[in-house]
Coordinates of C-alpha atoms in Angstrom, one line a residue:
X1 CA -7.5 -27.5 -35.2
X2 CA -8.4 -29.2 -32.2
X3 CA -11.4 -31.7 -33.1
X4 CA -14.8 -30.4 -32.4
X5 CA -15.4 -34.3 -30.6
X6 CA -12.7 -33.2 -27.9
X7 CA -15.6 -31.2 -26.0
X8 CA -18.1 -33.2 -24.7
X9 CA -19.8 -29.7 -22.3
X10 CA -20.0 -26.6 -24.5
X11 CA -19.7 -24.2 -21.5
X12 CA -16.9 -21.8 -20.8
X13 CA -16.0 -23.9 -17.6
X14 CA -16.5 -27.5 -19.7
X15 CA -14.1 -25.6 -22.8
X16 CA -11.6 -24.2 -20.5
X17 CA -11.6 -28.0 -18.8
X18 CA -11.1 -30.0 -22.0
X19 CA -8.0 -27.8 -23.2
X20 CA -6.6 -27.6 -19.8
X21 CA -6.8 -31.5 -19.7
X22 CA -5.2 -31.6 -23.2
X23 CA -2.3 -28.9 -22.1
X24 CA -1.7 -31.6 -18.8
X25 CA -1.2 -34.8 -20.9
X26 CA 0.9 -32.8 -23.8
X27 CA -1.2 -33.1 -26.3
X28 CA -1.1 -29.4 -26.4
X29 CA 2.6 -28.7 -25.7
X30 CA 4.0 -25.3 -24.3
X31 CA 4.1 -22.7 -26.9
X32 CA 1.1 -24.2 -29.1
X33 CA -1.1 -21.5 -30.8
X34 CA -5.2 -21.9 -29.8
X35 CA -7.4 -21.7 -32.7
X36 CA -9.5 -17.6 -32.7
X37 CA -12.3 -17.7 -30.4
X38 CA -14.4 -17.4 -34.2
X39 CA -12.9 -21.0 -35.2
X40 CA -13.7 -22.6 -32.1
X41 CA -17.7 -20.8 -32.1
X42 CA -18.0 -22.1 -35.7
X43 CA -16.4 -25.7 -35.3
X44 CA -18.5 -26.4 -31.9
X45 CA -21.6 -24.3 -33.5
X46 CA -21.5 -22.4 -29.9
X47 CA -21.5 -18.6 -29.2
X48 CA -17.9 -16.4 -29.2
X49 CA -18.7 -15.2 -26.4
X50 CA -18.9 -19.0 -24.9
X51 CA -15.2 -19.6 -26.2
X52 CA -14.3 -16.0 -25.4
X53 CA -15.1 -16.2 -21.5
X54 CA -13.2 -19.9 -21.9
X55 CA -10.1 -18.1 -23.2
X56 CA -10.2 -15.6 -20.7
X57 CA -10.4 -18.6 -17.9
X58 CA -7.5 -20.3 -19.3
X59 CA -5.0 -17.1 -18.7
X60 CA -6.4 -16.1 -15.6
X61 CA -5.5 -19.9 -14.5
X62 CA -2.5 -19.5 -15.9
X63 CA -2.5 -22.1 -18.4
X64 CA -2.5 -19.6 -22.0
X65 CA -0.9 -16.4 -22.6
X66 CA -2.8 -13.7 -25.0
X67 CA -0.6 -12.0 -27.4
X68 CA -3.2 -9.4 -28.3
X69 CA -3.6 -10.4 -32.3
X70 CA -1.1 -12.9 -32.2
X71 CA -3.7 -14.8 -30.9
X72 CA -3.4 -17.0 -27.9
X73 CA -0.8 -19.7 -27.1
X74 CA 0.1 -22.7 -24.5
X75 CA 2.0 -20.7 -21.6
X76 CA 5.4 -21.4 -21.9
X77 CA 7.5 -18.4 -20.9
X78 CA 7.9 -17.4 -17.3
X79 CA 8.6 -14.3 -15.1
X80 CA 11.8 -14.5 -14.5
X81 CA 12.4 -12.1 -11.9
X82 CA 9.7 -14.3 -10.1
X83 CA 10.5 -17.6 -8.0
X84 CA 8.6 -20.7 -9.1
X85 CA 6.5 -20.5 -6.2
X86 CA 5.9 -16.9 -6.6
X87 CA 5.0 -17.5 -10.5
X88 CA 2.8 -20.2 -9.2
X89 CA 0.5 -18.6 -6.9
X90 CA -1.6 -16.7 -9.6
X91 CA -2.1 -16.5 -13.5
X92 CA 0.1 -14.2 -15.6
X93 CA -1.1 -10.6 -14.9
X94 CA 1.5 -8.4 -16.4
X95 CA 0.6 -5.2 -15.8
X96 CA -0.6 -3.8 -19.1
X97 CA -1.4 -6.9 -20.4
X98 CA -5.0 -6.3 -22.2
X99 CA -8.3 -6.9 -20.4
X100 CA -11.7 -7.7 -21.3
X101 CA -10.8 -9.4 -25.0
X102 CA -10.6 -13.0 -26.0
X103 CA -8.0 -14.6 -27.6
X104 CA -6.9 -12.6 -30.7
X105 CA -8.8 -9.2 -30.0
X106 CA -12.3 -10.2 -30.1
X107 CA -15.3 -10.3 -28.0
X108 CA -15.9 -9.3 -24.6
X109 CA -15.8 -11.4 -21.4
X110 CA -17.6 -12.0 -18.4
X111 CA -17.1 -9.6 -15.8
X112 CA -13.6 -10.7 -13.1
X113 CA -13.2 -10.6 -9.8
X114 CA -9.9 -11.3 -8.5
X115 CA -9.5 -12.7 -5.3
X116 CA -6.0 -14.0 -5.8
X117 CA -3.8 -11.5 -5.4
X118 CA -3.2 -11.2 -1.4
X119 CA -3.0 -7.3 -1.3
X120 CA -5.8 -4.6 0.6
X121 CA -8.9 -3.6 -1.3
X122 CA -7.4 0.0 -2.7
X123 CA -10.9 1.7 -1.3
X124 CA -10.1 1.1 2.4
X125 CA -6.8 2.6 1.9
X126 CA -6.2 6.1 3.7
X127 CA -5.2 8.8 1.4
X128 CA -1.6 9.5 0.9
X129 CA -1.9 13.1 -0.5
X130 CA -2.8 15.1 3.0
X131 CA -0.3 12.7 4.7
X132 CA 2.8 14.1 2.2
X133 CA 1.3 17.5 2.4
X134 CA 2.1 17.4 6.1
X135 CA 5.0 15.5 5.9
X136 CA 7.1 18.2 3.9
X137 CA 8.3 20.7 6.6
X138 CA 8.7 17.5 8.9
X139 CA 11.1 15.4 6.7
X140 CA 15.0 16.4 6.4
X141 CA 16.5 14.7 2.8
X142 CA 19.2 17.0 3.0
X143 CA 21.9 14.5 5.6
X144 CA 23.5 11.0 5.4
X145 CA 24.4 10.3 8.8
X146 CA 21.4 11.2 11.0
X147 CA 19.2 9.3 12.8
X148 CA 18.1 6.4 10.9
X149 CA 14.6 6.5 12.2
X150 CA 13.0 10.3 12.9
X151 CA 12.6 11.0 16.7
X152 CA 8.7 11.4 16.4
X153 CA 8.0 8.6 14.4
X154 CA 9.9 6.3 17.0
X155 CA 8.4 7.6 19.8
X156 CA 4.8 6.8 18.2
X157 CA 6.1 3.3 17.5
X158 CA 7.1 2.2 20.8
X159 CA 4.1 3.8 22.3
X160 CA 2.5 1.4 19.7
X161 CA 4.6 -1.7 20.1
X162 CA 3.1 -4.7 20.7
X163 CA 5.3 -5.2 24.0
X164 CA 6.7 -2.3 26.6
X165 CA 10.6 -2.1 26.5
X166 CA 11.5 -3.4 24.3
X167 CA 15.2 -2.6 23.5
X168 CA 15.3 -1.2 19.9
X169 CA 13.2 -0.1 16.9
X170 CA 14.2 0.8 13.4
X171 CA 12.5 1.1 10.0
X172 CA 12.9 -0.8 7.1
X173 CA 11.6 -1.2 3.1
X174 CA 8.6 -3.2 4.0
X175 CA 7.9 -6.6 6.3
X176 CA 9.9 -8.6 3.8
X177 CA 12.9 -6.3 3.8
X178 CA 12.8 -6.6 7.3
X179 CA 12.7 -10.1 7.7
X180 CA 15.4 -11.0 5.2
X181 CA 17.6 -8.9 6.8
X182 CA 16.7 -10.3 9.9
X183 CA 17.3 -14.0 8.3
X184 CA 20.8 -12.7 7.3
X185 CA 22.5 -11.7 10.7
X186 CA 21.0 -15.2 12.5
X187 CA 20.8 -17.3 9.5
X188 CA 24.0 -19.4 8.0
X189 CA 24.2 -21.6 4.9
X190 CA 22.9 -24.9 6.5
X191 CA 21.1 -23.8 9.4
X192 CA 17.6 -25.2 9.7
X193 CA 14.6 -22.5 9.8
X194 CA 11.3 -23.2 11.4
X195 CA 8.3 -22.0 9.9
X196 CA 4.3 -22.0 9.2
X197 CA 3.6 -24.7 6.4
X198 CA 0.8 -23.8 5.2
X199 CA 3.2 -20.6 4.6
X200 CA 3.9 -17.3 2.6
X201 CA 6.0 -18.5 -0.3
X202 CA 8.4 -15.5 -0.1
X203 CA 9.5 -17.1 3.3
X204 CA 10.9 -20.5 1.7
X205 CA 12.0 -18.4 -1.0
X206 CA 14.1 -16.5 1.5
X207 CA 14.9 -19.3 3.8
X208 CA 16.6 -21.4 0.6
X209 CA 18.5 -18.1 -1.1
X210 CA 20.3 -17.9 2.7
X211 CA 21.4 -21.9 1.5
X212 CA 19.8 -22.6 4.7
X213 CA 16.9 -25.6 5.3
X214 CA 13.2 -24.9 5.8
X215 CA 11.3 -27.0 8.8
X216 CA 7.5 -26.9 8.4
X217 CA 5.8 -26.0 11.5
X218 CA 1.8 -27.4 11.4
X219 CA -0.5 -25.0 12.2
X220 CA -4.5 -25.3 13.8
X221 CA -7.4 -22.7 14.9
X222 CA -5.0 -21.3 17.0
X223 CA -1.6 -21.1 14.9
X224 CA 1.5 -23.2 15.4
X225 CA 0.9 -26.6 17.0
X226 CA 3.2 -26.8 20.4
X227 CA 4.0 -30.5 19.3
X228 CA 5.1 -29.6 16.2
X229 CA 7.7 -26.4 17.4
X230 CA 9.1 -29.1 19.7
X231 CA 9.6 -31.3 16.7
X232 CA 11.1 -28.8 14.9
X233 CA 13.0 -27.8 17.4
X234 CA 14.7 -31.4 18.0
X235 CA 15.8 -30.6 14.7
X236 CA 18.0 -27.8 16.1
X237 CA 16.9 -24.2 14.2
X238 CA 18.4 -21.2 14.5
X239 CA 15.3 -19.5 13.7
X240 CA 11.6 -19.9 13.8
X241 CA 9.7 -17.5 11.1
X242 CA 5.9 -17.0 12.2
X243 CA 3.0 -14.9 11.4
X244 CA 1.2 -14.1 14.6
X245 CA -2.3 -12.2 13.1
X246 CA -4.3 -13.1 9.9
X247 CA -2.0 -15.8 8.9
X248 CA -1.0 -15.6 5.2
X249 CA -2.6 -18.2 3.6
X250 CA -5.0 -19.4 6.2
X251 CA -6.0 -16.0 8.0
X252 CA -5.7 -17.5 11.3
X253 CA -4.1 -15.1 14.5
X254 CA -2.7 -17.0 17.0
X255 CA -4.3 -17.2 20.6
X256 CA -2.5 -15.3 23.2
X257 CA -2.9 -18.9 24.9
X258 CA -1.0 -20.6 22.3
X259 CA 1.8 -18.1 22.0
X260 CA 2.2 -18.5 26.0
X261 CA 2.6 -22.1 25.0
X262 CA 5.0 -22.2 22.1
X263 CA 7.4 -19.7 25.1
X264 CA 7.3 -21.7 27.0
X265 CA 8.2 -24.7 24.7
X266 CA 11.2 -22.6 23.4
X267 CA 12.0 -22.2 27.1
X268 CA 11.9 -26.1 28.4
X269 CA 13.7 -27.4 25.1
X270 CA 17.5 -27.9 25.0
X271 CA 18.4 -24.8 22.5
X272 CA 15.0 -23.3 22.5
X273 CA 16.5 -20.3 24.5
X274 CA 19.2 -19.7 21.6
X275 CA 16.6 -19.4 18.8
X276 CA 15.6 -16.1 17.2
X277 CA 12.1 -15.7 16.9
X278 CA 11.1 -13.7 13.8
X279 CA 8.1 -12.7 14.1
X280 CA 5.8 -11.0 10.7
X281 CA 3.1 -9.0 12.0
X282 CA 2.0 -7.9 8.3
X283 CA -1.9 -6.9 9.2
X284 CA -1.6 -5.3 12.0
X285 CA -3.5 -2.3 11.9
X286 CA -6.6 -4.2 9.7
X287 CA -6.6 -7.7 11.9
X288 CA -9.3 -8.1 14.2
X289 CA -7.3 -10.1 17.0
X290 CA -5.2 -8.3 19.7
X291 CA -1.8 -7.9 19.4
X292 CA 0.3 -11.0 19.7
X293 CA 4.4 -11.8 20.0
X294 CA 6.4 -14.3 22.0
X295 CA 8.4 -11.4 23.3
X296 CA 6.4 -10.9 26.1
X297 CA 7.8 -14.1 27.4
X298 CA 11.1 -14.3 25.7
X299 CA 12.4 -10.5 25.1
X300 CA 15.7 -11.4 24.2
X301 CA 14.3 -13.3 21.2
X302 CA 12.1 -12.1 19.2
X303 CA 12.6 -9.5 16.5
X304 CA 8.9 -8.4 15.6
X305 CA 8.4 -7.1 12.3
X306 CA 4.9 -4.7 11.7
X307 CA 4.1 -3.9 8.4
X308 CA 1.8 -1.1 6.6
X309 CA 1.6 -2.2 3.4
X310 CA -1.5 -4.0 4.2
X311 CA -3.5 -0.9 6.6
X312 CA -1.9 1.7 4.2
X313 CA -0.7 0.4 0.9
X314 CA 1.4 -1.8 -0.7
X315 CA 3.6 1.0 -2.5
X316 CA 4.4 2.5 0.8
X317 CA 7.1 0.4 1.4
X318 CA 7.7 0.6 5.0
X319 CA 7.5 -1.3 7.9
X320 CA 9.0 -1.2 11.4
X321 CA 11.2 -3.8 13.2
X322 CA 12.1 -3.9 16.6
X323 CA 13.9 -6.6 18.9
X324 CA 16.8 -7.2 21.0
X325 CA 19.4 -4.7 20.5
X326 CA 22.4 -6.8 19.5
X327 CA 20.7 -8.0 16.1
X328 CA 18.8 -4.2 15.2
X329 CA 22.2 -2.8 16.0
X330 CA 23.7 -5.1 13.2
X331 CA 20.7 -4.7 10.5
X332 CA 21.0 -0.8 11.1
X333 CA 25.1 -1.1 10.4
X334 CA 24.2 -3.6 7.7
X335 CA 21.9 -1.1 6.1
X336 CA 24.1 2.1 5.9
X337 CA 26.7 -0.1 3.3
X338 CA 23.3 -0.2 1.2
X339 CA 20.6 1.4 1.0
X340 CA 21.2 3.2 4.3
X341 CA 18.2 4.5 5.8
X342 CA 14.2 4.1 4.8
X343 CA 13.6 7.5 3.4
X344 CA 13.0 10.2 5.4
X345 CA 10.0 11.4 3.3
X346 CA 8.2 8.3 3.9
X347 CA 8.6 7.8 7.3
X348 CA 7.3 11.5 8.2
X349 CA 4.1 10.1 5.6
X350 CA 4.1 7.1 8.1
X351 CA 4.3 9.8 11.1
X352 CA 1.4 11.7 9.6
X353 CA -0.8 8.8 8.5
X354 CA 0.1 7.1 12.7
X355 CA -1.2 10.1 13.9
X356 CA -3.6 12.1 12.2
X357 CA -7.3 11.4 12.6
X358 CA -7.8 12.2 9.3
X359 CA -6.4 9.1 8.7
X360 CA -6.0 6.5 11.4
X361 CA -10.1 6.2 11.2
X362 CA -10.0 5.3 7.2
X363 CA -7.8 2.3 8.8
X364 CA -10.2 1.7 11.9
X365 CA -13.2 1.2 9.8
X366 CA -11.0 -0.9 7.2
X367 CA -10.4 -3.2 10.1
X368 CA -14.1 -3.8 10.9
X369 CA -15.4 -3.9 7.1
X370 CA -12.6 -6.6 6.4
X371 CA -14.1 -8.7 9.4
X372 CA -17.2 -8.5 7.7
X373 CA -16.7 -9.6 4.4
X374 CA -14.8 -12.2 5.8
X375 CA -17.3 -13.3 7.9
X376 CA -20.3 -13.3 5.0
X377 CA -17.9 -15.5 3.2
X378 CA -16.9 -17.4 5.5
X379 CA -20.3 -17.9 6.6
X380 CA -21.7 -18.6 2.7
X381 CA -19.1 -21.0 2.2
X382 CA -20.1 -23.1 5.4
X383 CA -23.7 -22.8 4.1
X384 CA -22.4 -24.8 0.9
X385 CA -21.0 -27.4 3.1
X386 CA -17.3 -26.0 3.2
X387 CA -15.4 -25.1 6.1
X388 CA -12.7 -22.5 6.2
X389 CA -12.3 -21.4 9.9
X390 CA -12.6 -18.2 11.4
X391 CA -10.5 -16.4 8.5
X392 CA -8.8 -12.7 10.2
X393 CA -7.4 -10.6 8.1
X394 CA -8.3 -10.5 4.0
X395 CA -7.1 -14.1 3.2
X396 CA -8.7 -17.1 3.7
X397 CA -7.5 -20.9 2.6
X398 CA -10.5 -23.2 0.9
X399 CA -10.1 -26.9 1.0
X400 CA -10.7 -28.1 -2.7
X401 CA -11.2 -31.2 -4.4
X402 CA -8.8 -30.8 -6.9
X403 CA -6.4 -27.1 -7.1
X404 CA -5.9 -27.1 -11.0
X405 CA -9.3 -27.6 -11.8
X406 CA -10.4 -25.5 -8.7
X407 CA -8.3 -22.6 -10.4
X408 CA -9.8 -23.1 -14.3
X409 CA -13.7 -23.5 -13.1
X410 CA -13.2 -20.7 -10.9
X411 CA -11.6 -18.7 -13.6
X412 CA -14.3 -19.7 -16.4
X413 CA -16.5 -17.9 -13.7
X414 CA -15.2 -15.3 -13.8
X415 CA -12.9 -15.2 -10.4
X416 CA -9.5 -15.3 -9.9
X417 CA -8.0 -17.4 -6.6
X418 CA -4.7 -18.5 -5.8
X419 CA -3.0 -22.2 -6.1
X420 CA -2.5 -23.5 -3.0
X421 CA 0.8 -25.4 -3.2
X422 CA 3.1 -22.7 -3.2
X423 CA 2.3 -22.1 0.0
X424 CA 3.3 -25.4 1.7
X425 CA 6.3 -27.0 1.9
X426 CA 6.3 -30.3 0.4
X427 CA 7.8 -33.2 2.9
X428 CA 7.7 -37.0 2.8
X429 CA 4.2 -38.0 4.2
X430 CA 2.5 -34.7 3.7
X431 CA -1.1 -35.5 4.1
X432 CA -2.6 -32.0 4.1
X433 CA -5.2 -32.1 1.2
X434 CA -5.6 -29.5 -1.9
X435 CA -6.5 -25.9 -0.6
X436 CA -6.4 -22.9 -2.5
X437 CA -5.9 -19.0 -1.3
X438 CA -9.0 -16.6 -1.3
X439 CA -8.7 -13.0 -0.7
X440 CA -12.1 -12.9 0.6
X441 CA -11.7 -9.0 2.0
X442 CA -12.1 -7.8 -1.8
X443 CA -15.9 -9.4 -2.1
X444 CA -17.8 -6.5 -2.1
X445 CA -21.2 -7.7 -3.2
X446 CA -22.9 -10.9 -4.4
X447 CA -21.2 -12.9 -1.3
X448 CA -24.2 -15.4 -2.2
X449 CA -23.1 -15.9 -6.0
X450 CA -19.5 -15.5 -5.3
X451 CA -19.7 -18.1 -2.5
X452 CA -21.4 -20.4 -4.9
X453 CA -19.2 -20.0 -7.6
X454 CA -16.3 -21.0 -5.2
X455 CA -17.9 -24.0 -4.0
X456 CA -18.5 -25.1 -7.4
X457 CA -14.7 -24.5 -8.2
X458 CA -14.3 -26.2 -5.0
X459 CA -16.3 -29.5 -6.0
X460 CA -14.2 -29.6 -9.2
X461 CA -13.3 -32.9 -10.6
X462 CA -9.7 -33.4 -11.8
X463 CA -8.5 -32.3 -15.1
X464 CA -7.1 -35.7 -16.1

């Protein structure tokens, strides 16, 4: 039993604190069993629900596991399938797992919000069921060597394209299909990769399994610092991996100033003109800034990759790619000794949901309520003295005093948020201070309260 003198503030936030301290300095090691919620109540003469909505804090900060009537124990396993930074971005959320019980079965929990998960709000999603219903007569499953994107649904992607002519398009199992596929006809073990630091995990994950070297590109208001590429590019890359709109984590879009700029830097440094741009456009259709690639500058360059998951859902899986024609040529010829083509079915559901009304104004007004809840956040959170830009998109990336105990107060309150550090890649000198990710487009209501909870997860102290 852990001893009742441990816990000096008998709130869920000062309970979940103490035992996260305790699990930091080993005095609880990995594995360890909690005492029931009921022990705890009784030891500290304090309410189950108190040590219930503590529990619940710890696992969604990832620090304990519940085992349903097992009870509840120091985390220790892992996710294997997962990277370590992936793991690390948010608590253990298998799905199935039980909500709504404290450790060992009993007691509800305070309501949770969960901001930490990156993905669209699934109510400003268009529906998928009058899109398949159209798409039927239109797709053609029955063929292995046609066309590897349907005639219509190219046509309404180049009319769409962020840039006129450019030389190829083809479609591909979602933005981060198309990018690693992308990585792997540029990329060779050793190269040096550019890229955003503050970043998407999935990119260093990608950069390393290609046994090649990512190069952190710092990042302002306006996206990627012209200094910095030049740095970076001294370095001599092969690539240079950027987000152009709503930023993952910091939800900034790049200026159509700055992206002049970084051309023009690729263009006056020795190599610049030999390195691949790859470019993730993931919000497209929900961001509120313009359109935005380097190809208007450097066409032979830059492979743009749009994505859908975030306008039209996750499980959609698509995305389109499009590029010079020498390196789409080889990632369609790649594809056909795999998986071969994105199915047909789905991209005639892509057709539909591009170019029905019926749908394209579900995404229109998920674009504008995103800005605003980003905005009231935003907004509430500068009220409380903390600053987190102009945020586009549904992410935004809060400066905190400490991220572990950011995480815990947050989650004794109920809300989920992401760790920060899997999203930056850790050099010698790094100076950037603790942030932490906040999918601020799924606050629906109570921005006041939420915002005030965040700050107060913000202003944490340290664990230990």
């Amino acid at each position: 039993m852990i001893p009742p003198d441990a816990f000096v503030e008998r709130t869920p936030a000062g309970l979940a604190a103490e035992i996260a301290r305790l699990v930091s300095d080993g005095t609880l090691a990995p594995g360890a069993r909690l005492p029931t919620v009921r022990e705890v109540a009784a030891a500290l003469g304090v309410s189950t629900g108190t040590v219930a909505s503590a529990w619940r804090a710890l696992a969604d900060a990832g620090v304990v596991s519940s085992r349903g009537r097992a009870g509840t124990f120091v985390r220790a396993e892992r996710r294997e399938w997962l990277s370590p930074r992936v793991q690390g971005m948010s608590a253990d959320r298998m799905p199935g797992a039980p909500r709504g019980l404290g450790a060992g079965g009993e007691g509800p929990t305070a309501p949770r919000l969960d901001l930490s998960l990156g993905t669209p709000d699934p109510a400003m999603l268009p529906s998928i069921e009058r899109a398949l219903t159209l798409a039927r007569p239109r797709a053609d499953t029955g063929r292995y060597h046609d066309l590897p994107v349907l005639p219509d649904l190219y046509d309404v992607l180049r009319e769409q394209w962020p840039v006129r002519g450019v030389e190829e398009l083809t479609v591909v199992d979602g933005a981060l299909d198309g990018i690693s596929r992308t990585l792997d006809q540029v990329v060779r073990f050793g190269d040096r990769v550019a890229v955003e630091s503050p970043g998407f995990p999935y990119f260093f994950d990608l950069i390393e399994a290609a046994g090649a070297v990512p190069v952190p590109l710092e990042t302002d208001a306006d996206g990627i610092l012209p200094a910095s590429l030049a740095h970076a590019l001294a370095l001599g890359p092969t690539a240079v991996l950027l987000q152009p709109r709503a930023q993952n984590p910091t939800g900034v879009s790049m200026s159509i100033e700055r992206a002049r700029r970084l051309a023009n830097v690729l263009l006056s440094v020795p190599g610049g003109t030999r390195v691949t741009v790859i470019e993730d456009d993931h919000s497209a259709l929900i961001a509120s800034a313009p359109p935005v690639t380097l190809a208007l500058w450097l066409p032979g360059q830059v492979v743009h990759v749009r994505g859908f998951s975030k306008s039209h859902g996750p499980d959609l899986r698509i995305a389109a790619l499009g590029g010079p024609a020498a390196i789409v040529d080889r990632i369609v010829r790649r594809r056909m000794l795999g998986p071969g083509w994105t199915s047909r079915l789905l991209q005639s559901v892509l057709y539909e949901l591009l170019t029905d009304p019926r749908s394209t104004a579900p995404v229109r007004t998920a674009r504008l309520i995103y800005r605003d809840r980003l905005d009231r956040v935003a907004a509430a959170l500068r009220r409380l003295g903390i600053d987190v830009g102009d945020p586009d998109g549904i992410n935004l990336w809060m400066p905190v005093r400490d991220e572990r105990a950011a995480l815990v107060h947050a989650a004794a309150e109920g809300i989920g948020i992401a760790a920060g550090s899997p999203f930056v890649v850790e050099t010698e000198g790094s100076a950037a201070g603790p942030r932490v990710r906040v999918t601020a487009g799924s606050v629906v209501e109570n921005v006041r309260l939420v915002a005030e909870a965040l700050a107060r997860a913000a202003h944490a102290a340290p664990l230990s």
